[in-house]
PDB file of C-alpha atoms and ligand atoms in Angstrom:
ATOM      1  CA  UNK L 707     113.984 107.458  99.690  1.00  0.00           C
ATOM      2  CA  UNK L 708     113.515 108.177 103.292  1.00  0.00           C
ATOM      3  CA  UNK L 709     116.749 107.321 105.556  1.00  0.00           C
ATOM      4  CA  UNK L 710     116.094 105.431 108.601  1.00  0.00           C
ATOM      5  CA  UNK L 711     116.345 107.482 112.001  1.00  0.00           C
ATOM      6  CA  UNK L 712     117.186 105.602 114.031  1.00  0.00           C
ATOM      7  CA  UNK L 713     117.690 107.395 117.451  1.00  0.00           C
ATOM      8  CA  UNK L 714     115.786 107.160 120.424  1.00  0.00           C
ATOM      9  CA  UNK L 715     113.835 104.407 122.009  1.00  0.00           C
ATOM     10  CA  UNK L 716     110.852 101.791 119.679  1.00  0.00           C
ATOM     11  CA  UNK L 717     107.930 104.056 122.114  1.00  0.00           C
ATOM     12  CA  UNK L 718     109.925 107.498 120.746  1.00  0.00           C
ATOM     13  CA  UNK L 719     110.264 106.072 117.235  1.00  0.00           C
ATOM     14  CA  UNK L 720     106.881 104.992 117.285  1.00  0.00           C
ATOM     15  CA  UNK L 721     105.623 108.639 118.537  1.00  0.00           C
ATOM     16  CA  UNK L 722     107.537 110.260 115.814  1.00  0.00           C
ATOM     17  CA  UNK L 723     106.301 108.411 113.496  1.00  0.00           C
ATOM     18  CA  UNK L 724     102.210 108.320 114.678  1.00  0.00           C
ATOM     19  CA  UNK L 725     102.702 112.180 114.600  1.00  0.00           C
ATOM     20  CA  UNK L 726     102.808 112.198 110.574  1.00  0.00           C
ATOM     21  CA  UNK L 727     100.644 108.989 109.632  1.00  0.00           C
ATOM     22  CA  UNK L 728      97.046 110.558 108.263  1.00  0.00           C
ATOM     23  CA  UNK L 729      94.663 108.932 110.910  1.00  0.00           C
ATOM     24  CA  UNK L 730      93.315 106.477 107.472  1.00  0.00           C
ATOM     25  CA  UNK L 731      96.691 105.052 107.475  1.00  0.00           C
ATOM     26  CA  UNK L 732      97.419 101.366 110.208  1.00  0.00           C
ATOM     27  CA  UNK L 733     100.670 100.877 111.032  1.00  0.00           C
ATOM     28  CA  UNK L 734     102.035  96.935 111.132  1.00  0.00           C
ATOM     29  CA  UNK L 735     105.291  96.392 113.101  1.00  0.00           C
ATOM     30  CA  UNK L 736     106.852  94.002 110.917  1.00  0.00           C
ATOM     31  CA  UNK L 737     108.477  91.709 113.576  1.00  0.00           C
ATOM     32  CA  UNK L 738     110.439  88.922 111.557  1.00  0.00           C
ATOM     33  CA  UNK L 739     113.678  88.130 113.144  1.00  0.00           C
ATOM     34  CA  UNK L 740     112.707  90.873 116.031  1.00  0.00           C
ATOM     35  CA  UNK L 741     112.837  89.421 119.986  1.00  0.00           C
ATOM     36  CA  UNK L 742     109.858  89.089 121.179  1.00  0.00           C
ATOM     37  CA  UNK L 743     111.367  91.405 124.143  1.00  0.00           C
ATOM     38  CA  UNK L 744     110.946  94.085 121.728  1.00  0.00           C
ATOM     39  CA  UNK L 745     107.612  93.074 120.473  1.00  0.00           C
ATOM     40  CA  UNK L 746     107.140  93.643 123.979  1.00  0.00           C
ATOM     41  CA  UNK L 747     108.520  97.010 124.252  1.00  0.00           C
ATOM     42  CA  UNK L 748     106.288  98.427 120.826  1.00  0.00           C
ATOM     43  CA  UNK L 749     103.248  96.569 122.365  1.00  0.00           C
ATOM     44  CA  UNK L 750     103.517  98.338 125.633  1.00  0.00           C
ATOM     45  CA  UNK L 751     103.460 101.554 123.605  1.00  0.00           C
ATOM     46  CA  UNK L 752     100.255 100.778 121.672  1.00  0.00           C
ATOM     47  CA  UNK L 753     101.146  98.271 118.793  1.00  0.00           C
ATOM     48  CA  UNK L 754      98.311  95.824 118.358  1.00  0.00           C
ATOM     49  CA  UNK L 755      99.027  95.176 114.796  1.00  0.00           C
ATOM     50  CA  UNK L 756     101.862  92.766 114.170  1.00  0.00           C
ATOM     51  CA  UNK L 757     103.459  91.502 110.927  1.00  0.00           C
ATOM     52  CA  UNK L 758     105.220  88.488 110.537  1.00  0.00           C
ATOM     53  CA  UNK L 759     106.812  86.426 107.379  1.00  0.00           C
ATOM     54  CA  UNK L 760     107.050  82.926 108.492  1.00  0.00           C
ATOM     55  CA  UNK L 761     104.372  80.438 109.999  1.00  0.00           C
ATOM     56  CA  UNK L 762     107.218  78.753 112.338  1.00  0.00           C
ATOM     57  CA  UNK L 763     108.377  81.930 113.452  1.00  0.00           C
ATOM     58  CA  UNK L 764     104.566  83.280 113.825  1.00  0.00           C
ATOM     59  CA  UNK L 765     103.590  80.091 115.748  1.00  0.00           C
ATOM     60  CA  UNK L 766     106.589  80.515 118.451  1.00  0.00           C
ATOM     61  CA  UNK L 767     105.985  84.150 119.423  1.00  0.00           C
ATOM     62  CA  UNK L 768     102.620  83.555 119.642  1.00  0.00           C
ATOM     63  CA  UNK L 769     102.950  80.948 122.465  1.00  0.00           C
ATOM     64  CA  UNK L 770     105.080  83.072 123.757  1.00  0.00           C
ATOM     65  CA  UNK L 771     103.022  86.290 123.677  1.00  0.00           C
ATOM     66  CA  UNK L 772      99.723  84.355 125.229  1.00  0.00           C
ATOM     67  CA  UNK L 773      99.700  86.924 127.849  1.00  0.00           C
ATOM     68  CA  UNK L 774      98.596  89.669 125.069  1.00  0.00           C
ATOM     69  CA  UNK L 775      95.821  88.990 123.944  1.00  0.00           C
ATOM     70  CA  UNK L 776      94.731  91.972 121.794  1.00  0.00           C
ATOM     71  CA  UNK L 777      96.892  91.340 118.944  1.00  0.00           C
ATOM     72  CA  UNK L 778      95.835  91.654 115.197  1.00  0.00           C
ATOM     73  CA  UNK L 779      98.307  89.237 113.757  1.00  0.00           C
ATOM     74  CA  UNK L 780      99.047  89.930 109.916  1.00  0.00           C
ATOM     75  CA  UNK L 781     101.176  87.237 107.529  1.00  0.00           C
ATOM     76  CA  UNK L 782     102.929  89.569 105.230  1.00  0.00           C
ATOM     77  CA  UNK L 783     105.174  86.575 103.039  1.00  0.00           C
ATOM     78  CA  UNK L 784     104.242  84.161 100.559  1.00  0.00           C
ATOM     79  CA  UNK L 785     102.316  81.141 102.138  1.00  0.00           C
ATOM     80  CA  UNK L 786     102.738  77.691 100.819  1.00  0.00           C
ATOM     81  CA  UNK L 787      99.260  75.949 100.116  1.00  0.00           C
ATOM     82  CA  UNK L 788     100.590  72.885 102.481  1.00  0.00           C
ATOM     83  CA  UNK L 789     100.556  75.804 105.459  1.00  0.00           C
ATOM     84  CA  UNK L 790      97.253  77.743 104.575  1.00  0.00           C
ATOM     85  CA  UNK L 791      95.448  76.241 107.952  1.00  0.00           C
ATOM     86  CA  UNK L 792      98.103  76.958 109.799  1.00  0.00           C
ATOM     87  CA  UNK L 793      98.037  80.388 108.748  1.00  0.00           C
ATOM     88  CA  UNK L 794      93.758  80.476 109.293  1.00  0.00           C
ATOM     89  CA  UNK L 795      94.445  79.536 112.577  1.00  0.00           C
ATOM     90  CA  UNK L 796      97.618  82.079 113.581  1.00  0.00           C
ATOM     91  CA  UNK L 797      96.752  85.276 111.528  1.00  0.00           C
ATOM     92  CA  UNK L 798      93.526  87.359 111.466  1.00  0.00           C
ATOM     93  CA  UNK L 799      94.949  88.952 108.010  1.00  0.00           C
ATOM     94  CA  UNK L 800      96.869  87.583 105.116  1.00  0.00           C
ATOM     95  CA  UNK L 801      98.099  90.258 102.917  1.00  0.00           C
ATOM     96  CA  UNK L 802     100.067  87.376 100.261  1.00  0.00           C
ATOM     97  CA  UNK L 803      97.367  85.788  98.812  1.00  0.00           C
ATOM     98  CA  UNK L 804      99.485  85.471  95.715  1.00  0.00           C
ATOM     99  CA  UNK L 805      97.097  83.072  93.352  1.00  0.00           C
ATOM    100  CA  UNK L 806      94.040  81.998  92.759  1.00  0.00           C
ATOM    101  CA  UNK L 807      94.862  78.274  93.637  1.00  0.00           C
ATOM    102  CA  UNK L 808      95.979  79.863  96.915  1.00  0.00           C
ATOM    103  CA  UNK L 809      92.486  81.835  97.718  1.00  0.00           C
ATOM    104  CA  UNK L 810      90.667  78.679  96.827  1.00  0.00           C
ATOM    105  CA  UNK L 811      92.512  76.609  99.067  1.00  0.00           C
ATOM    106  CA  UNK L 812      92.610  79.359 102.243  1.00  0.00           C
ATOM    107  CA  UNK L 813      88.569  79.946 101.242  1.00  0.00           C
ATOM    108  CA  UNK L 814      87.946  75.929 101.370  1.00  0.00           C
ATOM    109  CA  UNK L 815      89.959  75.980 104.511  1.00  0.00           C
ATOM    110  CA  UNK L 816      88.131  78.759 106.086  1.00  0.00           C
ATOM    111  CA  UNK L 817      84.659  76.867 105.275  1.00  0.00           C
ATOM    112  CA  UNK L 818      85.646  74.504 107.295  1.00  0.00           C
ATOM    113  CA  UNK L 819      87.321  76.238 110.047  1.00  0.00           C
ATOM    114  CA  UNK L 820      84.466  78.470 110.354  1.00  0.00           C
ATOM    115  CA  UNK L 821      86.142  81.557 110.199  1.00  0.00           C
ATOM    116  CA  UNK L 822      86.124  84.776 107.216  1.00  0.00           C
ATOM    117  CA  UNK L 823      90.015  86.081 107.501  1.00  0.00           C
ATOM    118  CA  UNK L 824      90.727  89.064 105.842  1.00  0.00           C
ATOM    119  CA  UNK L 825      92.747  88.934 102.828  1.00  0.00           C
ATOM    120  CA  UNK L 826      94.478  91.258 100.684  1.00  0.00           C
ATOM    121  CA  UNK L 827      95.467  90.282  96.658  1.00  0.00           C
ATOM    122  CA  UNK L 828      99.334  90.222  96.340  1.00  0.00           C
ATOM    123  CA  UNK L 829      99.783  92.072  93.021  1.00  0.00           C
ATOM    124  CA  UNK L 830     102.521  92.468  90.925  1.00  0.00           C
ATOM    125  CA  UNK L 831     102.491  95.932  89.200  1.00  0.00           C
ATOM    126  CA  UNK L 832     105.705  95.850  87.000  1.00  0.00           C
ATOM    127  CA  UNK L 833     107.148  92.342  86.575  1.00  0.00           C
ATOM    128  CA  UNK L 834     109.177  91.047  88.662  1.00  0.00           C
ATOM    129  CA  UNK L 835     110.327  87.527  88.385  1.00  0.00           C
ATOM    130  CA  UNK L 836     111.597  88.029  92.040  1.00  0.00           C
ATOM    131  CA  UNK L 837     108.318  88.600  93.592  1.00  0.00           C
ATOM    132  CA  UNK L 838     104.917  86.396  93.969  1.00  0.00           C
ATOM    133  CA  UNK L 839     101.692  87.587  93.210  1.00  0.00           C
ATOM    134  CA  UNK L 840      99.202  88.342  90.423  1.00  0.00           C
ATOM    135  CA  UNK L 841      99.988  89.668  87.633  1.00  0.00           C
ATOM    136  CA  UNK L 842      97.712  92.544  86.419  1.00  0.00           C
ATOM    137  CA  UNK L 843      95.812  90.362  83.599  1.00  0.00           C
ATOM    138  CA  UNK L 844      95.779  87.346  86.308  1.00  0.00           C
ATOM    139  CA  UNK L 845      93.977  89.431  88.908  1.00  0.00           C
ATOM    140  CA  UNK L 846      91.587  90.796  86.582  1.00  0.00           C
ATOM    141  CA  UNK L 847      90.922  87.479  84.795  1.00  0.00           C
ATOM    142  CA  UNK L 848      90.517  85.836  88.426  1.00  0.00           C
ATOM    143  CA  UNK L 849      87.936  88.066  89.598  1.00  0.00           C
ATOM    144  CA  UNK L 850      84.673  85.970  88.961  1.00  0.00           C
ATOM    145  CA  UNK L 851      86.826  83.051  90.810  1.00  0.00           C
ATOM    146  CA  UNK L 852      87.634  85.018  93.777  1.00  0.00           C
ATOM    147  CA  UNK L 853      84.371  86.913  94.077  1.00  0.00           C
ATOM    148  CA  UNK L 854      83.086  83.072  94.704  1.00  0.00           C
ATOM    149  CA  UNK L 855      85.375  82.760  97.602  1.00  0.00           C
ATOM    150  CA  UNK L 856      82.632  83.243  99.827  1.00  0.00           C
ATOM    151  CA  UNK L 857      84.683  82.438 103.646  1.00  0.00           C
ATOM    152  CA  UNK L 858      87.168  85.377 102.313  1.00  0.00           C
ATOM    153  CA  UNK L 859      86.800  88.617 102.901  1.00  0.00           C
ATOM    154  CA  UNK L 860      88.731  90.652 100.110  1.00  0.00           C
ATOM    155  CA  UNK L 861      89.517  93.828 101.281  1.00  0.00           C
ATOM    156  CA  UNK L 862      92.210  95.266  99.617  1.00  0.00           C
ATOM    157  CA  UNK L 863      95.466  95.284  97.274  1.00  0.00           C
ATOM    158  CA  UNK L 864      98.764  94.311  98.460  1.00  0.00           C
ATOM    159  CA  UNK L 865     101.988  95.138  96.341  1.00  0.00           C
ATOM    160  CA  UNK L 866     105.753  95.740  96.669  1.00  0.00           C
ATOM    161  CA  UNK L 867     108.041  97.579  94.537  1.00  0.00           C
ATOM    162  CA  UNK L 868     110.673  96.365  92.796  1.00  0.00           C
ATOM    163  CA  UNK L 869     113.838  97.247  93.809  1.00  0.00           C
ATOM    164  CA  UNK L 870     116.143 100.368  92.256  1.00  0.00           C
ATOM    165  CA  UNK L 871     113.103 102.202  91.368  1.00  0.00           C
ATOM    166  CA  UNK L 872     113.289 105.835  91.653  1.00  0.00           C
ATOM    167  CA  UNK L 873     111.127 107.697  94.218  1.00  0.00           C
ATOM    168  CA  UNK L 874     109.215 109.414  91.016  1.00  0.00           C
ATOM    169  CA  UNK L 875     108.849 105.672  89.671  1.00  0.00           C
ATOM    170  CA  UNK L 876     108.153 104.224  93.238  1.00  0.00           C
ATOM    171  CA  UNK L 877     104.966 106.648  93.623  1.00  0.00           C
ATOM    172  CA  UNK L 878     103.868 105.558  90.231  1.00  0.00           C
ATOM    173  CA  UNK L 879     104.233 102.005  90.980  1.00  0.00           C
ATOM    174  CA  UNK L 880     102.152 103.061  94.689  1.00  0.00           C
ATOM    175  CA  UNK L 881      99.452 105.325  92.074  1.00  0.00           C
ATOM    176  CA  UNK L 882      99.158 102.198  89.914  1.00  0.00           C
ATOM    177  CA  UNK L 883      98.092 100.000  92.311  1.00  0.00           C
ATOM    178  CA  UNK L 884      95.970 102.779  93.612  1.00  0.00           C
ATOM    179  CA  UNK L 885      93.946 103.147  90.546  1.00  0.00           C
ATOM    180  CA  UNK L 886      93.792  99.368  89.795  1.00  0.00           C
ATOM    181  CA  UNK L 887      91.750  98.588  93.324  1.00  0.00           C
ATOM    182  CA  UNK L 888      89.560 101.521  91.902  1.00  0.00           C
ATOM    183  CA  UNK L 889      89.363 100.247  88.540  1.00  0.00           C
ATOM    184  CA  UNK L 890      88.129  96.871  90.086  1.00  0.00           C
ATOM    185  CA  UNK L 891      85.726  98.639  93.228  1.00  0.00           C
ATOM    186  CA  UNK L 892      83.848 100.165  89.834  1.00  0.00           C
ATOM    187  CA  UNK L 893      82.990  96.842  89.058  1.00  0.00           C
ATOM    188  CA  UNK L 894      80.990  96.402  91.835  1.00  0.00           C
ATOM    189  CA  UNK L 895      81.647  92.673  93.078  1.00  0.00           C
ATOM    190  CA  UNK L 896      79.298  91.299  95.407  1.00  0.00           C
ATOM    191  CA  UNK L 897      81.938  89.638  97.593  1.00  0.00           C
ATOM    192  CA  UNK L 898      85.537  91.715  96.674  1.00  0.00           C
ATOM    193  CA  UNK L 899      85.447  95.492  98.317  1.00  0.00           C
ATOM    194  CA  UNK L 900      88.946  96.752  97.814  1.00  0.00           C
ATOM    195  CA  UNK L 901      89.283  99.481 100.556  1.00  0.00           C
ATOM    196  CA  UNK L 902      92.480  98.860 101.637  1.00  0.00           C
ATOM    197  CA  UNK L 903      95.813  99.188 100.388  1.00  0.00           C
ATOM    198  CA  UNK L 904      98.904  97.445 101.770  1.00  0.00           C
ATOM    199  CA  UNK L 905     101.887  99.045 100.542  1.00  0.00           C
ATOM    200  CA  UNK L 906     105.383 101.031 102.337  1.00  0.00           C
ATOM    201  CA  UNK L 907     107.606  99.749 103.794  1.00  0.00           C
ATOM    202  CA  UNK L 908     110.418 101.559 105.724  1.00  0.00           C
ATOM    203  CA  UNK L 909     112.217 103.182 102.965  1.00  0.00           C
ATOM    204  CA  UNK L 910     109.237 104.273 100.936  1.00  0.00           C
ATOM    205  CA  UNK L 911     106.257 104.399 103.089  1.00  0.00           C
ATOM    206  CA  UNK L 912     105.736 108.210 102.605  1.00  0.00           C
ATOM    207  CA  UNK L 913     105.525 107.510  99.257  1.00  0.00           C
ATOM    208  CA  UNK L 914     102.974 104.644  99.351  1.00  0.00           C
ATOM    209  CA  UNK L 915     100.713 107.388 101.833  1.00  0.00           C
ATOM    210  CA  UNK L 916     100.970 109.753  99.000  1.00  0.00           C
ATOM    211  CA  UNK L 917      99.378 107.277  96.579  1.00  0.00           C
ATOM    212  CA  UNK L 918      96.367 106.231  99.428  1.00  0.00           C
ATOM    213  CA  UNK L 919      98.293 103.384 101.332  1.00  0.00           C
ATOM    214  CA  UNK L 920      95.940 102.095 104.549  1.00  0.00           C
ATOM    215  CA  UNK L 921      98.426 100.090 105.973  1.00  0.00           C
ATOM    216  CA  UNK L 922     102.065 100.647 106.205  1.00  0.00           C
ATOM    217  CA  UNK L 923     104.518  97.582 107.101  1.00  0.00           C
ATOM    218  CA  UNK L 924     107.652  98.742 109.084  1.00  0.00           C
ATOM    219  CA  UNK L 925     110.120  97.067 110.157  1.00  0.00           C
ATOM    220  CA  UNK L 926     113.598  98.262 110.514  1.00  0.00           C
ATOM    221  CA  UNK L 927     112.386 102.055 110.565  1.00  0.00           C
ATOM    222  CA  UNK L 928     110.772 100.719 113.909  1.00  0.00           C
ATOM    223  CA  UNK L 929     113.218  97.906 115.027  1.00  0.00           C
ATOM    224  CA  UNK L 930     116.498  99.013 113.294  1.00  0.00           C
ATOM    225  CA  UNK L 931     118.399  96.608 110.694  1.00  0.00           C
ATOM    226  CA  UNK L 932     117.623  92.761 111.114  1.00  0.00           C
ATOM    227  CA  UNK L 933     120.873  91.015 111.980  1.00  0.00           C
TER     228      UNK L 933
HETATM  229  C1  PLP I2044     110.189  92.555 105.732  1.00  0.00           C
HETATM  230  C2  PLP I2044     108.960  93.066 105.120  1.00  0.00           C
HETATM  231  C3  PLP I2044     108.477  94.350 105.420  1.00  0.00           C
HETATM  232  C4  PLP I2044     109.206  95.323 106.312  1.00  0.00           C
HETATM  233  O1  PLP I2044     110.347  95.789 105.674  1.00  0.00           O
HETATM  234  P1  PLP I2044     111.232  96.978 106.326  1.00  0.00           P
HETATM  235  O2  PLP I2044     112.103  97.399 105.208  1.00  0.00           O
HETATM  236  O3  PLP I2044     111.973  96.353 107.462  1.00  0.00           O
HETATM  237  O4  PLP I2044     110.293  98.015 106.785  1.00  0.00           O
HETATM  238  C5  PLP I2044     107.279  94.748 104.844  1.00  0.00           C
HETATM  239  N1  PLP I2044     106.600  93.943 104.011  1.00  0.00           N
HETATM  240  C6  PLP I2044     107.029  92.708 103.691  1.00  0.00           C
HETATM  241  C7  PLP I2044     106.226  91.886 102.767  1.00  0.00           C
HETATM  242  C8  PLP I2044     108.222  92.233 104.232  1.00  0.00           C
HETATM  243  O5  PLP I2044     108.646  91.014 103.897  1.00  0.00           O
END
């Protein structure tokens, strides 16, 4: 797995790092438990996408980040159905949308809201009773369901590895997911266009670019270890 480097300033980190992303691929500063001085900082040197867990935490720095108002805010964690407006109204993509009740509930939401966020399918590759999402057979069997969630926009896969995977079995878990958002873009659904892939983190993200990742979410690669 790739060690963190973690010399030099978030700008220089961020520099080294832009130099190697294939221009396909959007970096998301994963922000949970970072300052908001140092969302500052990564802003100031061109970070418009911003990932956060939490809809407390999400709802603070946003008041106090009013000032910037160019900010694509993504919720990476699982989001409780009693929060899903909450969410509508704070991020412009949710990458956990982790079950069909969930995507009914955000699409119902978003009718009524007026607004079409952008989602991405949580998906669970290998099981993992530590994780959320769908499994394989639950996405594919949900796909009529979601295809009628007509205020979402479903535009890609999201998935995480398990842990203690090998970096040959972490790029087949990346490959698999791959090939499953392929396997469902042959189906040609009217409403579900799978074009993007969320996966990588900060200890595998080269990995998840080998496989076709879109959009990497790093954290302590950018921000060092959360305290
Ligand atoms: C925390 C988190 C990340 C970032 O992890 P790092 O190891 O700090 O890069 C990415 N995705 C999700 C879903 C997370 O919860």
């Amino acid at each position: 797995m790739t060690s963190l480097n973690l010399t030099g300033t978030i700008a220089e980190r961020l520099e080294t790092l832009r130099a190697t992303l294939p221009p396909r691929v959007k970096l998301i500063a994963v922000t949970k438990q970072v300052s908001v001085a140092a969302m500052r900082e990564a802003y100031q040197a061109g970070v418009r996408d911003f990932g956060e867990s939490r809809i407390q935490e999400a709802t603070q720095k946003q008041a106090e980040l009013q000032d910037l108002p160019d900010i694509n805010w993504h919720l990476i964690g699982h989001l409780q159905s009693n929060k899903a407006k909450s969410a509508l109204l704070l991020f412009q993509w949710i990458h956990s949308v982790d079950s069909l009740k969930l995507a009914q509930r955000l699409d119902s939401l978003a009718g009524e809201l007026s607004c079409q966020p952008q989602v991405c399918l949580q998906v669970k590759i290998a099981s993992d009773p530590n994780k959320f999402g769908f499994s394989v057979t639950e996405l594919m069997e949900s796909l009529p369901a979601l295809n009628g969630c007509q205020h979402l926009q479903i535009r890609g896969l999201m998935s995480i590895p398990p842990l203690g995977l090998s970096e040959a079995e972490t790029l087949k878990f990346f490959e698999r997911t791959a090939e499953l958002a392929s396997k469902i873009e042959q189906q040609s659904w009217s409403h579900i266009h799978l074009q993007h892939l969320s996966m990588g983190m900060s200890e595998d993200y080269g990995l998840a670019i080998q496989a076709g990742s879109t959009f990497i979410r790093l954290g302590r690669a950018l921000f060092g270890e959360r305290t």
